[in-house]
C-alpha positions as a Python dict, from the first residue, in 0.01 Angstrom:
ca = {
    (1, 'X'): (0, 0, 0),
    (2, 'X'): (217, 178, -241),
    (3, 'X'): (351, 476, -86),
    (4, 'X'): (562, 614, -386),
    (5, 'X'): (381, 909, -541),
    (6, 'X'): (628, 785, -883),
    (7, 'X'): (373, 415, -795),
    (8, 'X'): (84, 595, -716),
    (9, 'X'): (107, 797, -1043),
    (10, 'X'): (163, 427, -1252),
    (11, 'X'): (-173, 323, -1139),
    (12, 'X'): (-393, 614, -1202),
    (13, 'X'): (-162, 715, -1536),
    (14, 'X'): (-288, 438, -1661),
    (15, 'X'): (-78, 93, -1514),
    (16, 'X'): (-374, 12, -1356),
    (17, 'X'): (-443, -160, -1787),
    (18, 'X'): (-156, -347, -1685),
    (19, 'X'): (-399, -549, -1425),
    (20, 'X'): (-755, -530, -1584),
    (21, 'X'): (-859, -201, -1428),
    (22, 'X'): (-1176, -143, -1707),
    (23, 'X'): (-1529, 97, -1729),
    (24, 'X'): (-1678, -193, -1786),
    (25, 'X'): (-1956, -282, -1578),
    (26, 'X'): (-1785, -694, -1494),
    (27, 'X'): (-1394, -564, -1509),
    (28, 'X'): (-1123, -900, -1523),
    (29, 'X'): (-810, -923, -1487),
    (30, 'X'): (-530, -990, -1810),
    (31, 'X'): (-441, -1285, -1807),
    (32, 'X'): (39, -1312, -1824),
    (33, 'X'): (-51, -1401, -2149),
    (34, 'X'): (-240, -1057, -2242),
    (35, 'X'): (89, -917, -2236),
    (36, 'X'): (269, -1038, -2487),
    (37, 'X'): (264, -1023, -2856),
    (38, 'X'): (389, -1257, -3097),
    (39, 'X'): (356, -985, -3401),
    (40, 'X'): (649, -843, -3263),
    (41, 'X'): (991, -767, -3449),
    (42, 'X'): (1366, -666, -3408),
    (43, 'X'): (1236, -571, -3072),
    (44, 'X'): (1084, -889, -2935),
    (45, 'X'): (1134, -1076, -2647),
    (46, 'X'): (1419, -1395, -2709),
    (47, 'X'): (1215, -1729, -2819),
    (48, 'X'): (1089, -1908, -2582),
    (49, 'X'): (806, -2069, -2374),
    (50, 'X'): (496, -1856, -2337),
    (51, 'X'): (326, -1807, -2027),
    (52, 'X'): (108, -2007, -1868),
    (53, 'X'): (-186, -1770, -1803),
    (54, 'X'): (-355, -1673, -1487),
    (55, 'X'): (-636, -1788, -1388),
    (56, 'X'): (-935, -1432, -1425),
    (57, 'X'): (-994, -1348, -980),
    (58, 'X'): (-1209, -1106, -938),
    (59, 'X'): (-1075, -769, -929),
    (60, 'X'): (-959, -596, -640),
    (61, 'X'): (-686, -306, -537),
    (62, 'X'): (-417, -547, -504),
    (63, 'X'): (-379, -579, -885),
    (64, 'X'): (-373, -225, -902),
    (65, 'X'): (-75, -302, -640),
    (66, 'X'): (83, -591, -810),
    (67, 'X'): (133, -352, -1099),
    (68, 'X'): (234, -90, -945),
    (69, 'X'): (520, -333, -780),
    (70, 'X'): (588, -448, -1084),
    (71, 'X'): (671, -141, -1292),
    (72, 'X'): (903, -39, -904),
    (73, 'X'): (1140, -387, -1030),
    (74, 'X'): (1161, -309, -1301),
    (75, 'X'): (1207, 103, -1234),
    (76, 'X'): (1511, -38, -959),
    (77, 'X'): (1668, -235, -1219),
    (78, 'X'): (1637, 15, -1541),
    (79, 'X'): (1846, 342, -1512),
    (80, 'X'): (1960, 612, -1694),
    (81, 'X'): (2291, 586, -1845),
    (82, 'X'): (2320, 954, -1774),
    (83, 'X'): (2380, 1130, -1466),
    (84, 'X'): (2063, 1182, -1394),
    (85, 'X'): (1987, 1155, -1063),
    (86, 'X'): (1720, 905, -894),
    (87, 'X'): (1632, 1128, -639),
    (88, 'X'): (1487, 1454, -714),
    (89, 'X'): (1808, 1679, -759),
    (90, 'X'): (1797, 2014, -571),
    (91, 'X'): (2051, 2301, -646),
    (92, 'X'): (2421, 2214, -583),
    (93, 'X'): (2553, 2461, -295),
    (94, 'X'): (2795, 2696, -396),
    (95, 'X'): (3167, 2530, -422),
    (96, 'X'): (3014, 2254, -490),
    (97, 'X'): (3129, 2197, -859),
    (98, 'X'): (3108, 1868, -1087),
    (99, 'X'): (3483, 1718, -1184),
    (100, 'X'): (3656, 1878, -1463),
    (101, 'X'): (3884, 1796, -1699),
    (102, 'X'): (4253, 1934, -1698),
    (103, 'X'): (4300, 2331, -1846),
    (104, 'X'): (4462, 2351, -2208),
    (105, 'X'): (4281, 1953, -2289),
    (106, 'X'): (3982, 1938, -2543),
    (107, 'X'): (3776, 1736, -2734),
    (108, 'X'): (3627, 1724, -3050),
    (109, 'X'): (3253, 1847, -2979),
    (110, 'X'): (3024, 1636, -3152),
    (111, 'X'): (3332, 1347, -3130),
    (112, 'X'): (3116, 1040, -3208),
    (113, 'X'): (3278, 748, -2954),
    (114, 'X'): (3027, 442, -3113),
    (115, 'X'): (2700, 542, -3274),
    (116, 'X'): (2390, 259, -3259),
    (117, 'X'): (2155, 227, -3533),
    (118, 'X'): (2312, 566, -3635),
    (119, 'X'): (2315, 742, -3339),
    (120, 'X'): (2569, 905, -3164),
    (121, 'X'): (2699, 822, -2864),
    (122, 'X'): (2933, 1151, -2799),
    (123, 'X'): (3250, 1129, -2601),
    (124, 'X'): (3214, 1453, -2452),
    (125, 'X'): (2909, 1261, -2268),
    (126, 'X'): (3104, 1060, -2164),
    (127, 'X'): (3339, 1234, -2027),
    (128, 'X'): (3119, 1426, -1851),
    (129, 'X'): (2965, 1079, -1669),
    (130, 'X'): (3242, 924, -1591),
    (131, 'X'): (3469, 1260, -1441),
    (132, 'X'): (3335, 1224, -1094),
    (133, 'X'): (3409, 872, -1065),
    (134, 'X'): (3782, 919, -1173),
    (135, 'X'): (3812, 1248, -1002),
    (136, 'X'): (3728, 1050, -624),
    (137, 'X'): (3917, 717, -681),
    (138, 'X'): (4227, 995, -867),
    (139, 'X'): (4323, 964, -467),
    (140, 'X'): (4378, 673, -352),
    (141, 'X'): (4526, 471, -736),
    (142, 'X'): (4868, 542, -838),
    (143, 'X'): (4854, 639, -1237),
    (144, 'X'): (4847, 318, -1394),
    (145, 'X'): (4666, 193, -1200),
    (146, 'X'): (4413, 462, -1203),
    (147, 'X'): (4476, 433, -1600),
    (148, 'X'): (4363, 111, -1609),
    (149, 'X'): (4030, 260, -1376),
    (150, 'X'): (3990, 482, -1635),
    (151, 'X'): (3984, 217, -1967),
    (152, 'X'): (3739, 57, -1826),
    (153, 'X'): (3550, 313, -1669),
    (154, 'X'): (3478, 485, -1981),
    (155, 'X'): (3460, 162, -2190),
    (156, 'X'): (3176, 97, -1901),
    (157, 'X'): (2975, 419, -1984),
    (158, 'X'): (3019, 359, -2356),
    (159, 'X'): (2803, 1, -2237),
    (160, 'X'): (2567, 165, -2091),
    (161, 'X'): (2450, 401, -2346),
    (162, 'X'): (2451, 152, -2645),
    (163, 'X'): (2207, -35, -2467),
    (164, 'X'): (2026, 272, -2369),
    (165, 'X'): (2004, 301, -2744),
    (166, 'X'): (1862, -22, -2843),
    (167, 'X'): (1625, -41, -2519),
    (168, 'X'): (1476, 266, -2629),
    (169, 'X'): (1452, 220, -3006),
    (170, 'X'): (1275, -140, -2908),
    (171, 'X'): (1048, 28, -2641),
    (172, 'X'): (995, 300, -2942),
    (173, 'X'): (895, 59, -3178),
    (174, 'X'): (680, -168, -2990),
    (175, 'X'): (465, -12, -2806),
    (176, 'X'): (137, 130, -2881),
    (177, 'X'): (2, 481, -2797),
    (178, 'X'): (-133, 404, -2461),
    (179, 'X'): (237, 331, -2366),
    (180, 'X'): (347, 631, -2463),
    (181, 'X'): (125, 853, -2340),
    (182, 'X'): (227, 707, -2023),
    (183, 'X'): (591, 732, -2014),
    (184, 'X'): (511, 1101, -2119),
    (185, 'X'): (276, 1082, -1816),
    (186, 'X'): (517, 959, -1570),
    (187, 'X'): (790, 1181, -1684),
    (188, 'X'): (543, 1513, -1676),
    (189, 'X'): (548, 1411, -1320),
    (190, 'X'): (919, 1375, -1250),
    (191, 'X'): (950, 1717, -1413),
    (192, 'X'): (767, 1813, -1159),
    (193, 'X'): (844, 1726, -785),
    (194, 'X'): (1204, 1806, -968),
    (195, 'X'): (1094, 2218, -949),
    (196, 'X'): (877, 2112, -642),
    (197, 'X'): (1182, 2050, -476),
    (198, 'X'): (1355, 2365, -608),
    (199, 'X'): (1109, 2570, -442),
    (200, 'X'): (890, 2556, -708),
    (201, 'X'): (1143, 2775, -928),
    (202, 'X'): (1195, 2663, -1271),
    (203, 'X'): (1567, 2867, -1303),
    (204, 'X'): (1639, 2700, -990),
    (205, 'X'): (1629, 2324, -1131),
    (206, 'X'): (1796, 2425, -1436),
    (207, 'X'): (2042, 2552, -1230),
    (208, 'X'): (2095, 2217, -1067),
    (209, 'X'): (2110, 2086, -1403),
    (210, 'X'): (2369, 2365, -1514),
    (211, 'X'): (2569, 2240, -1263),
    (212, 'X'): (2535, 1860, -1366),
    (213, 'X'): (2639, 1943, -1761),
    (214, 'X'): (2281, 1924, -1883),
    (215, 'X'): (1976, 2116, -1958),
    (216, 'X'): (1682, 2058, -1780),
    (217, 'X'): (1556, 1995, -2166),
    (218, 'X'): (1747, 1747, -2210),
    (219, 'X'): (1725, 1538, -1864),
    (220, 'X'): (1368, 1532, -1944),
    (221, 'X'): (1403, 1367, -2274),
    (222, 'X'): (1665, 1189, -2143),
    (223, 'X'): (1393, 1059, -1791),
    (224, 'X'): (1146, 1032, -2089),
    (225, 'X'): (1327, 782, -2211),
    (226, 'X'): (1366, 534, -1934),
    (227, 'X'): (990, 595, -1848),
    (228, 'X'): (882, 460, -2182),
    (229, 'X'): (1174, 163, -2142),
    (230, 'X'): (1000, 60, -1805),
    (231, 'X'): (671, 76, -1963),
    (232, 'X'): (786, -152, -2180),
    (233, 'X'): (955, -419, -1967),
    (234, 'X'): (689, -429, -1677),
    (235, 'X'): (434, -507, -1973),
    (236, 'X'): (668, -737, -2189),
    (237, 'X'): (909, -916, -2009),
    (238, 'X'): (792, -852, -1609),
    (239, 'X'): (491, -1136, -1654),
    (240, 'X'): (766, -1415, -1774),
    (241, 'X'): (881, -1400, -1391),
    (242, 'X'): (764, -1666, -1223),
    (243, 'X'): (879, -1708, -863),
    (244, 'X'): (811, -2052, -708),
    (245, 'X'): (745, -2193, -332),
    (246, 'X'): (1109, -2407, -425),
    (247, 'X'): (1287, -2142, -597),
    (248, 'X'): (1179, -1841, -236),
    (249, 'X'): (1334, -2183, -29),
    (250, 'X'): (1628, -2233, -261),
    (251, 'X'): (1730, -1898, -211),
    (252, 'X'): (1633, -1857, 186),
    (253, 'X'): (1914, -2158, 240),
    (254, 'X'): (2149, -2058, -2),
    (255, 'X'): (2088, -1704, 182),
    (256, 'X'): (2030, -1719, 490),
    (257, 'X'): (2350, -1677, 643),
    (258, 'X'): (2467, -1368, 459),
    (259, 'X'): (2116, -1236, 458),
    (260, 'X'): (1868, -1360, 720),
    (261, 'X'): (2073, -1327, 957),
    (262, 'X'): (2105, -1077, 1262),
    (263, 'X'): (2372, -1114, 1409),
    (264, 'X'): (2490, -1051, 1776),
    (265, 'X'): (2610, -681, 1789),
    (266, 'X'): (2712, -328, 2085),
    (267, 'X'): (2770, -14, 2050),
    (268, 'X'): (2936, 206, 2247),
    (269, 'X'): (3192, 496, 2308),
    (270, 'X'): (3584, 393, 2327),
    (271, 'X'): (3825, 645, 2462),
    (272, 'X'): (4178, 556, 2390),
    (273, 'X'): (4550, 693, 2492),
    (274, 'X'): (4802, 634, 2321),
    (275, 'X'): (5164, 584, 2320),
    (276, 'X'): (5265, 729, 2087),
    (277, 'X'): (5081, 1046, 2170),
    (278, 'X'): (5165, 1101, 2492),
    (279, 'X'): (5529, 979, 2471),
    (280, 'X'): (5598, 713, 2706),
    (281, 'X'): (5334, 382, 2757),
    (282, 'X'): (5363, 555, 3121),
    (283, 'X'): (5238, 874, 3013),
    (284, 'X'): (4940, 717, 2792),
    (285, 'X'): (4860, 483, 3153),
    (286, 'X'): (4815, 812, 3353),
    (287, 'X'): (4616, 958, 3161),
    (288, 'X'): (4354, 692, 3028),
    (289, 'X'): (4357, 588, 3432),
    (290, 'X'): (4218, 979, 3518),
    (291, 'X'): (3961, 892, 3243),
    (292, 'X'): (3858, 560, 3327),
    (293, 'X'): (3809, 718, 3690),
    (294, 'X'): (3570, 1033, 3629),
    (295, 'X'): (3421, 791, 3358),
    (296, 'X'): (3347, 558, 3674),
    (297, 'X'): (3218, 832, 3876),
    (298, 'X'): (2947, 941, 3676),
    (299, 'X'): (3097, 1261, 3457),
    (300, 'X'): (2921, 1226, 3113),
    (301, 'X'): (3130, 1014, 2865),
    (302, 'X'): (3097, 1247, 2521),
    (303, 'X'): (3263, 1485, 2706),
    (304, 'X'): (3552, 1276, 2815),
    (305, 'X'): (3575, 1112, 2519),
    (306, 'X'): (3642, 1498, 2379),
    (307, 'X'): (4045, 1375, 2517),
    (308, 'X'): (4085, 1082, 2218),
    (309, 'X'): (4367, 1180, 2033),
    (310, 'X'): (4300, 935, 1763),
    (311, 'X'): (4141, 1198, 1468),
    (312, 'X'): (3887, 938, 1417),
    (313, 'X'): (3818, 873, 1781),
    (314, 'X'): (3781, 1198, 1837),
    (315, 'X'): (3551, 1315, 1510),
    (316, 'X'): (3328, 1091, 1667),
    (317, 'X'): (3275, 1197, 2031),
    (318, 'X'): (3381, 752, 2033),
    (319, 'X'): (3117, 661, 1880),
    (320, 'X'): (3134, 227, 1790),
    (321, 'X'): (2918, 119, 1622),
    (322, 'X'): (2678, -145, 1625),
    (323, 'X'): (2905, -390, 1579),
    (324, 'X'): (2887, -766, 1510),
    (325, 'X'): (3007, -1006, 1773),
    (326, 'X'): (3364, -1091, 1667),
    (327, 'X'): (3408, -870, 1398),
    (328, 'X'): (3571, -601, 1601),
    (329, 'X'): (3957, -544, 1536),
    (330, 'X'): (4064, -520, 1909),
    (331, 'X'): (3974, -889, 2079),
    (332, 'X'): (4022, -772, 2415),
    (333, 'X'): (3857, -443, 2378),
    (334, 'X'): (3561, -659, 2299),
    (335, 'X'): (3555, -928, 2527),
    (336, 'X'): (3573, -635, 2758),
    (337, 'X'): (3300, -491, 2584),
    (338, 'X'): (3064, -835, 2610),
    (339, 'X'): (3140, -880, 3003),
    (340, 'X'): (3015, -569, 3072),
    (341, 'X'): (2622, -434, 3132),
    (342, 'X'): (2479, -208, 2939),
    (343, 'X'): (2549, 142, 3082),
    (344, 'X'): (2839, 13, 3271),
    (345, 'X'): (3238, 148, 3173),
    (346, 'X'): (3463, -200, 3138),
    (347, 'X'): (3810, -184, 3244),
    (348, 'X'): (4102, -22, 3149),
    (349, 'X'): (4222, -275, 2815),
    (350, 'X'): (4628, -211, 2730),
    (351, 'X'): (4671, -321, 2343),
    (352, 'X'): (5026, -359, 2219),
    (353, 'X'): (5152, 34, 2392),
    (354, 'X'): (4792, 219, 2383),
    (355, 'X'): (4508, 174, 2652),
    (356, 'X'): (4117, 167, 2626),
    (357, 'X'): (3802, 137, 2792),
    (358, 'X'): (3473, 215, 2737),
    (359, 'X'): (3106, 263, 2821),
    (360, 'X'): (2896, 56, 2672),
    (361, 'X'): (2578, 177, 2556),
    (362, 'X'): (2351, -125, 2366),
    (363, 'X'): (2362, -507, 2299),
    (364, 'X'): (2104, -721, 2095),
    (365, 'X'): (2109, -1030, 2082),
    (366, 'X'): (2109, -1204, 1688),
    (367, 'X'): (1884, -1457, 1570),
    (368, 'X'): (1794, -1610, 1223),
    (369, 'X'): (1511, -1439, 1047),
    (370, 'X'): (1243, -1743, 1024),
    (371, 'X'): (1143, -1826, 655),
    (372, 'X'): (784, -1805, 644),
    (373, 'X'): (845, -1396, 796),
    (374, 'X'): (602, -1182, 609),
    (375, 'X'): (926, -949, 618),
    (376, 'X'): (1157, -1194, 509),
    (377, 'X'): (909, -1385, 271),
    (378, 'X'): (869, -1019, 39),
    (379, 'X'): (1236, -1003, 113),
    (380, 'X'): (1326, -1315, -98),
    (381, 'X'): (1030, -1223, -334),
    (382, 'X'): (1106, -919, -473),
    (383, 'X'): (1479, -1070, -499),
    (384, 'X'): (1446, -1331, -678),
    (385, 'X'): (1209, -1117, -945),
    (386, 'X'): (1508, -862, -977),
    (387, 'X'): (1695, -1184, -1030),
    (388, 'X'): (1527, -1319, -1292),
    (389, 'X'): (1436, -1029, -1395),
    (390, 'X'): (1778, -922, -1523),
    (391, 'X'): (1896, -1199, -1606),
    (392, 'X'): (1627, -1177, -1891),
    (393, 'X'): (1690, -804, -1977),
    (394, 'X'): (2066, -980, -2000),
    (395, 'X'): (2009, -1138, -2242),
    (396, 'X'): (1739, -985, -2442),
    (397, 'X'): (1989, -719, -2490),
    (398, 'X'): (2243, -930, -2637),
    (399, 'X'): (1966, -1005, -2867),
    (400, 'X'): (1893, -654, -2953),
    (401, 'X'): (2264, -612, -3073),
    (402, 'X'): (2280, -909, -3249),
    (403, 'X'): (1980, -725, -3420),
    (404, 'X'): (2107, -370, -3421),
    (405, 'X'): (2423, -203, -3605),
    (406, 'X'): (2681, -89, -3375),
    (407, 'X'): (3016, 107, -3468),
    (408, 'X'): (3291, 224, -3222),
    (409, 'X'): (3573, 406, -3231),
    (410, 'X'): (3902, 304, -3151),
    (411, 'X'): (4064, 659, -3171),
    (412, 'X'): (3781, 889, -2972),
    (413, 'X'): (3799, 566, -2726),
    (414, 'X'): (4183, 687, -2684),
    (415, 'X'): (4134, 1027, -2733),
    (416, 'X'): (3873, 1044, -2390),
    (417, 'X'): (4136, 771, -2196),
    (418, 'X'): (4418, 1038, -2266),
    (419, 'X'): (4209, 1323, -2120),
    (420, 'X'): (4153, 1180, -1791),
    (421, 'X'): (4517, 1040, -1726),
    (422, 'X'): (4622, 1417, -1794),
    (423, 'X'): (4385, 1506, -1548),
    (424, 'X'): (4488, 1260, -1304),
    (425, 'X'): (4729, 1560, -1108),
    (426, 'X'): (4440, 1765, -1121),
    (427, 'X'): (4245, 1532, -922),
    (428, 'X'): (4492, 1345, -690),
    (429, 'X'): (4640, 1651, -531),
    (430, 'X'): (4240, 1831, -521),
}
């Protein structure tokens, strides 16, 4: 059963048409070939064999579920090029401001950094999108590395916006009125959910978007564009996806160790006494022995963990894990944990000039998930569909760009990069 309200809307609002819903006395599900419109120009699918028609089967709820699952896969891959969040935005708490550029800087309002078939990509829109990521990275990167990262981030964002333009143009040219109406209904549901999440207040909703540097109206227009592209790809591209038993088995074997093997893991609370924190190794040993004796006698371990001097352990009250067997950096501590029963206290373990002991909270033994398990089958089929669709979309994007007129403004690229670099000290010291 598809639980997402968005997917339910897709079925009720018109995606049932993708699976053959009809008011006729004896409806028949559409075959994959019926999604294909050979007369499309410009935005048509790349050349290739037409999909093999699917033989008609009795209509059922499975048909509409498959249509909704197809839309879900497409929506997971086709995301907004702008800062619209994937979850419904709510009013930003006071003080949580979107990162801004250094005072005294400016860029020509309406400055065009690229143009797609006469439609501009504005530099200030690009900068608004990259500011949060660059502000976060400034704290960890030296200036030269930050400059390289900023150039890469700006280039990536411009490319995302160019792709959004060519995809929307193709979708707008090659979708029927009912597809556009479906995109409108999906957009209206998104808008309604957004307002509901803001306690039903249109003003609070507008304030939430202003904090992100956009208006609700502009965000709604962008959401319509992305929904139309999603509907277009669900009907035009996704039916070409072919998931075979051999392909699923190949994916399973290639990813068995990383995705389908659950490793042994343990969860525990840890107490540490460092000679650096206590002034000497002897003082650290005296402290750890005292805490260990109290833990063995039954004192609350979580309370004892508050004696940790290590900031991370102090903040988490010593909580660690779950950590896979063999993955913990302190090998001797890990050996002691796996040699101790759940609910028990490990011996004190010395590592360099530091001392440790832990209380074992949980252990789980790993296993290899069988290919035949239902959950594994679903995970594989979803992954294979997404992988195939992603490749098809990439190929189509390349074709659409060849058929489009795309120009870039190198000087505006440089201006945008300089603004990011000049904001580096401000972001780094926040």
